[in-house]
Amino acid sequence: MNDHDNRINPNFQHYLEQRQRCRNKAKYRKNPDSRQKPPSNKGFKNVCIQRSLRAAKARGWHKSRRGLVYIYNTHPQTPPYDPTATPSHNIPYLIQHLPATVKTDRLDENENNIILPFRLPVWEKLNDRTRPYFYQLALSELETLSGHEYQLIPFVFTESRSLKEAIQSQKKQRVDYLRDQLQKRLKKALNRPDDSPVAFWFAFETARRGQPHIQGSILLRPDELRKARNVFHELNRQATPREKHGAIRFRGSKRKQLFKTRGCLYTDLNWADYNLKERGQTRMQYSRVTVAVSQPLRKHTEYYNNRLKVDFSKCRKSEWHRTCSAR
């Protein structure tokens, strides 16, 4: 690598130190009394929600492999089996895949995992561990509401040395700075009307080797892809032609391919889950804030989550009544 190359050198030291700390840490925290109710804190609830969403995505892939896909808005010409027929944001379909209970990492006096009923809390109780899943689902809904004029496109953007230096020279959190810059630059470049602001979210990662990048999803029209790509390159400031070639990657085509084999629910939830794999490490080394979202998407996600919570509660209540009646 020469002096004129703007790419950040790999550095695995932080990752190796973090891995050793994890190995030295106790695997479980035990509750001394089995009758004791597990701590009802925000972090504990979000861990349970994340596990339940991971279970939902696994069920989605399993049903897709078996051909058991719920057909949403069935058209006479729709074949009997179409894993792309039900969008990931479809609330009745999502509720079908959510588990009734969730296994926690808390142990009772007999060294057994404590199992709790799965519940969806209000939006304010969610944190960066779980909100990205709902950002992705809400973005999928916005895609459908636009009649697919705007498409949900996963993306990966790698920072240059110049951008890293610019981030370090100001006082904002890293992800807040990148979000604000993207919102401002995309609005100017795409020339969207006021009622169609750019919706996106992303998480910060380092690939476990000290190379900062962000991964997330954005809603764009196909004719806006080139302009959006240029915005990312301009945000990176100085970059060699080789760096530009791999600095920004749009993965919309890959998402559609996965729909056909793994279903929409698994594909979208798995992308959000994949982008959170380094959350603990980046929170420790860089900033406690590792996820950013544009204001339009945040507002719609809260609206989506509230509807999901209401329908989920109604569904669980009706199931409880049916169970009691059968006894």
XYZ file of C-alpha atoms in Angstrom:
327
model
C 0.000 0.000 0.000
C 1.607 3.325 -1.079
C 1.406 6.733 0.590
C -1.178 7.929 -1.921
C -3.626 5.131 -1.142
C -6.497 6.417 0.975
C -7.689 3.069 2.293
C -7.526 2.412 6.041
C -5.032 -0.282 7.042
C -6.405 -3.407 8.762
C -5.872 -3.651 12.522
C -7.020 -6.794 14.344
C -5.708 -5.850 17.791
C -9.005 -4.540 19.201
C -10.855 -7.627 18.021
C -8.334 -10.014 19.587
C -8.492 -8.186 22.917
C -12.296 -8.221 22.897
C -12.414 -11.928 22.079
C -10.126 -12.693 25.017
C -12.329 -10.637 27.360
C -15.397 -12.565 26.220
C -13.647 -15.875 26.871
C -12.767 -14.792 30.393
C -16.297 -13.671 31.170
C -18.784 -15.991 32.903
C -21.256 -17.459 30.450
C -24.375 -17.104 32.577
C -25.677 -14.966 35.400
C -27.612 -17.132 37.807
C -30.699 -16.172 39.765
C -30.296 -17.541 43.324
C -34.030 -18.079 43.777
C -36.108 -19.833 41.110
C -39.170 -17.929 42.310
C -37.409 -14.642 41.726
C -38.707 -12.776 38.708
C -35.923 -12.025 36.199
C -34.844 -8.371 36.156
C -37.322 -6.321 34.165
C -34.851 -3.903 32.618
C -34.659 -2.428 29.148
C -31.600 -4.389 28.083
C -33.020 -7.725 29.225
C -36.279 -7.154 27.329
C -34.418 -6.252 24.163
C -32.340 -9.424 24.357
C -35.570 -11.454 24.526
C -37.067 -9.567 21.580
C -33.950 -10.090 19.486
C -34.024 -13.830 20.157
C -37.690 -13.984 19.203
C -37.090 -12.122 15.933
C -34.248 -14.483 15.133
C -36.624 -17.380 15.745
C -39.164 -15.747 13.413
C -36.656 -15.412 10.586
C -35.593 -19.053 11.005
C -39.220 -20.166 10.798
C -39.656 -18.057 7.679
C -36.779 -19.789 5.917
C -37.970 -23.212 7.084
C -41.455 -22.639 5.684
C -40.050 -21.308 2.422
C -38.018 -24.480 1.958
C -41.124 -26.581 2.562
C -43.265 -24.433 0.275
C -45.565 -23.341 3.125
C -45.892 -19.666 2.279
C -48.905 -17.557 3.138
C -50.173 -15.909 -0.054
C -50.788 -12.198 0.417
C -53.215 -10.479 -2.034
C -53.466 -13.606 -4.156
C -53.869 -12.973 -7.885
C -55.595 -15.572 -10.116
C -52.328 -16.061 -12.012
C -50.224 -16.442 -8.851
C -48.797 -19.987 -8.664
C -49.593 -22.131 -5.613
C -46.111 -21.556 -4.203
C -44.377 -18.193 -4.383
C -41.947 -17.268 -1.588
C -41.940 -13.659 -2.798
C -45.726 -13.284 -2.496
C -45.783 -12.165 1.138
C -43.695 -9.077 1.973
C -41.730 -9.141 5.197
C -43.709 -6.262 6.704
C -47.056 -8.089 6.478
C -48.164 -8.020 10.128
C -50.399 -11.150 10.208
C -47.638 -13.159 8.525
C -44.983 -11.864 10.916
C -47.134 -12.640 13.967
C -47.536 -16.230 12.756
C -43.782 -16.661 12.985
C -43.188 -15.036 16.376
C -42.791 -17.572 19.213
C -45.150 -17.745 22.174
C -42.256 -17.991 24.642
C -38.589 -17.058 24.650
C -35.671 -18.744 26.435
C -33.570 -16.324 28.484
C -29.934 -16.638 29.560
C -30.973 -16.437 33.228
C -30.823 -19.680 35.207
C -32.905 -20.865 38.136
C -31.585 -22.752 41.144
C -31.652 -26.003 39.152
C -29.419 -24.565 36.414
C -32.332 -24.481 33.938
C -32.958 -21.590 31.590
C -35.861 -19.384 32.623
C -38.514 -19.254 29.893
C -40.804 -16.239 29.665
C -43.867 -15.378 27.539
C -42.907 -13.294 24.525
C -44.293 -9.754 24.567
C -43.753 -6.719 22.377
C -43.032 -3.593 24.446
C -43.803 -0.030 23.438
C -41.443 1.714 21.044
C -39.693 3.694 23.799
C -38.537 0.452 25.449
C -36.643 -0.706 22.357
C -32.963 0.105 21.814
C -30.349 -0.247 19.081
C -30.265 -4.003 19.635
C -33.810 -4.416 18.277
C -34.881 -1.240 16.464
C -32.961 -2.056 13.242
C -35.198 -5.093 12.651
C -38.235 -2.816 12.716
C -36.480 -0.161 10.595
C -36.043 -2.830 7.923
C -39.670 -3.978 8.150
C -40.989 -0.402 8.035
C -38.785 0.350 5.038
C -40.250 -2.703 3.312
C -43.726 -1.331 3.998
C -42.797 2.041 2.501
C -41.545 0.165 -0.559
C -44.936 -1.517 -0.944
C -46.894 1.690 -0.260
C -45.017 3.379 -3.114
C -46.156 0.649 -5.500
C -42.488 -0.378 -5.725
C -41.673 2.887 -7.477
C -39.100 3.194 -4.695
C -37.111 0.049 -3.955
C -35.526 -1.112 -0.716
C -31.811 -1.457 -1.446
C -29.332 -2.859 1.093
C -25.955 -1.121 0.908
C -22.410 -1.275 2.290
C -20.242 1.867 2.396
C -16.545 1.864 3.395
C -14.969 4.989 4.870
C -11.773 6.496 3.466
C -8.961 7.959 5.508
C -10.130 11.453 4.588
C -13.641 10.806 5.860
C -12.311 9.226 9.053
C -10.185 12.323 9.726
C -13.174 14.590 9.074
C -15.277 12.617 11.565
C -12.567 12.803 14.218
C -12.172 16.569 13.746
C -15.748 17.369 14.833
C -17.814 16.758 17.981
C -20.825 14.760 16.752
C -21.162 11.036 17.227
C -19.823 9.124 14.232
C -23.161 7.718 13.061
C -24.960 11.032 13.693
C -22.432 12.865 11.544
C -22.748 10.325 8.706
C -26.557 10.380 8.909
C -26.721 14.186 8.775
C -24.264 14.355 5.879
C -26.153 11.713 3.907
C -29.537 13.357 4.515
C -28.264 16.749 3.384
C -26.308 15.518 0.364
C -28.970 13.055 -0.855
C -31.718 15.658 -0.580
C -29.716 18.056 -2.730
C -28.565 15.467 -5.280
C -31.880 13.636 -5.758
C -33.995 16.807 -5.754
C -36.897 15.002 -4.104
C -40.152 16.838 -3.343
C -40.776 17.682 0.301
C -43.356 14.891 0.642
C -40.821 12.220 -0.497
C -37.764 12.543 1.769
C -35.014 9.934 1.603
C -35.572 7.078 4.080
C -32.626 4.988 5.230
C -30.947 3.369 8.239
C -27.500 1.928 8.861
C -25.233 0.387 11.501
C -21.537 1.051 12.032
C -18.988 -1.785 11.797
C -15.226 -2.299 11.441
C -15.110 -5.836 9.948
C -13.193 -6.735 13.143
C -10.007 -5.347 11.636
C -10.270 -1.621 12.238
C -11.729 -0.699 8.829
C -14.771 1.542 9.484
C -17.827 1.078 7.283
C -21.603 1.306 7.514
C -24.224 -1.229 6.410
C -27.946 -0.665 6.102
C -30.806 -0.074 3.688
C -32.112 2.848 1.679
C -35.245 3.530 -0.393
C -34.414 4.715 -3.923
C -35.890 4.767 -7.399
C -33.836 2.832 -9.988
C -33.058 6.083 -11.830
C -31.594 7.554 -8.613
C -28.943 4.885 -8.079
C -26.186 6.664 -10.017
C -26.792 9.972 -8.233
C -26.863 8.243 -4.854
C -23.618 6.432 -5.642
C -21.961 9.755 -6.449
C -23.159 11.162 -3.121
C -21.373 8.388 -1.241
C -18.191 8.951 -3.243
C -18.315 12.688 -2.533
C -18.827 11.967 1.158
C -15.604 9.953 1.101
C -13.711 13.017 -0.148
C -10.332 11.913 -1.573
C -10.258 8.382 -2.961
C -8.286 6.481 -5.569
C -10.085 4.822 -8.534
C -9.515 1.425 -6.898
C -11.164 2.601 -3.685
C -14.132 4.064 -5.523
C -14.723 0.723 -7.198
C -15.536 -0.971 -3.886
C -16.452 1.920 -1.595
C -20.220 1.689 -2.079
C -22.076 -1.510 -2.908
C -25.824 -1.663 -3.534
C -27.305 -5.126 -2.929
C -30.847 -4.799 -4.281
C -30.423 -7.604 -6.820
C -29.031 -9.954 -4.183
C -32.042 -9.251 -1.957
C -34.441 -10.232 -4.745
C -32.501 -13.428 -5.405
C -32.731 -14.437 -1.761
C -36.487 -13.797 -1.801
C -36.898 -16.703 -4.227
C -35.059 -19.236 -2.075
C -35.442 -18.017 1.517
C -38.563 -15.864 1.491
C -39.024 -12.154 2.174
C -39.316 -12.421 5.959
C -36.029 -14.267 6.421
C -34.158 -12.077 3.937
C -35.093 -8.737 5.483
C -34.797 -9.793 9.129
C -31.503 -11.521 8.421
C -30.001 -8.392 6.828
C -30.845 -6.359 9.929
C -29.491 -9.137 12.146
C -26.280 -9.407 10.121
C -25.615 -5.678 10.486
C -25.695 -5.977 14.295
C -23.077 -8.710 14.615
C -20.364 -6.281 15.842
C -22.593 -4.086 18.002
C -20.912 -4.957 21.308
C -17.417 -4.409 19.976
C -18.124 -1.079 18.270
C -19.976 0.227 21.341
C -16.920 -0.532 23.460
C -14.255 0.841 21.122
C -15.932 3.711 19.271
C -19.267 4.918 20.566
C -22.309 3.721 22.470
C -24.397 4.898 19.513
C -23.865 2.496 16.605
C -27.122 2.772 14.621
C -28.565 5.786 12.785
C -31.865 6.328 10.988
C -33.317 9.147 8.923
C -36.163 11.061 10.529
C -38.886 9.979 8.018
C -38.091 6.305 8.554
C -37.919 6.643 12.334
C -41.397 8.185 12.386
C -42.904 5.492 10.164
C -41.186 2.707 12.113
C -42.762 3.881 15.351
C -46.152 3.905 13.616
C -45.529 0.399 12.232
C -44.386 -0.951 15.604
C -47.461 0.412 17.380
C -49.770 -1.341 14.896
C -47.778 -4.551 15.224
C -48.025 -4.427 19.011
C -51.811 -3.926 18.948
C -52.403 -6.769 16.482
C -49.965 -9.043 18.321
C -51.785 -8.467 21.632
C -55.161 -9.180 20.026
C -53.839 -12.360 18.450
C -52.297 -13.662 21.673
C -55.469 -12.800 23.610
C -57.692 -14.694 21.161
C -55.350 -17.697 21.339
C -55.567 -17.637 25.139
C -59.375 -17.584 25.010
C -59.432 -20.522 22.569
C -57.086 -22.501 24.826
C -59.211 -21.836 27.900
C -62.407 -22.786 26.065
C -60.900 -26.108 24.973
C -60.094 -27.121 28.564
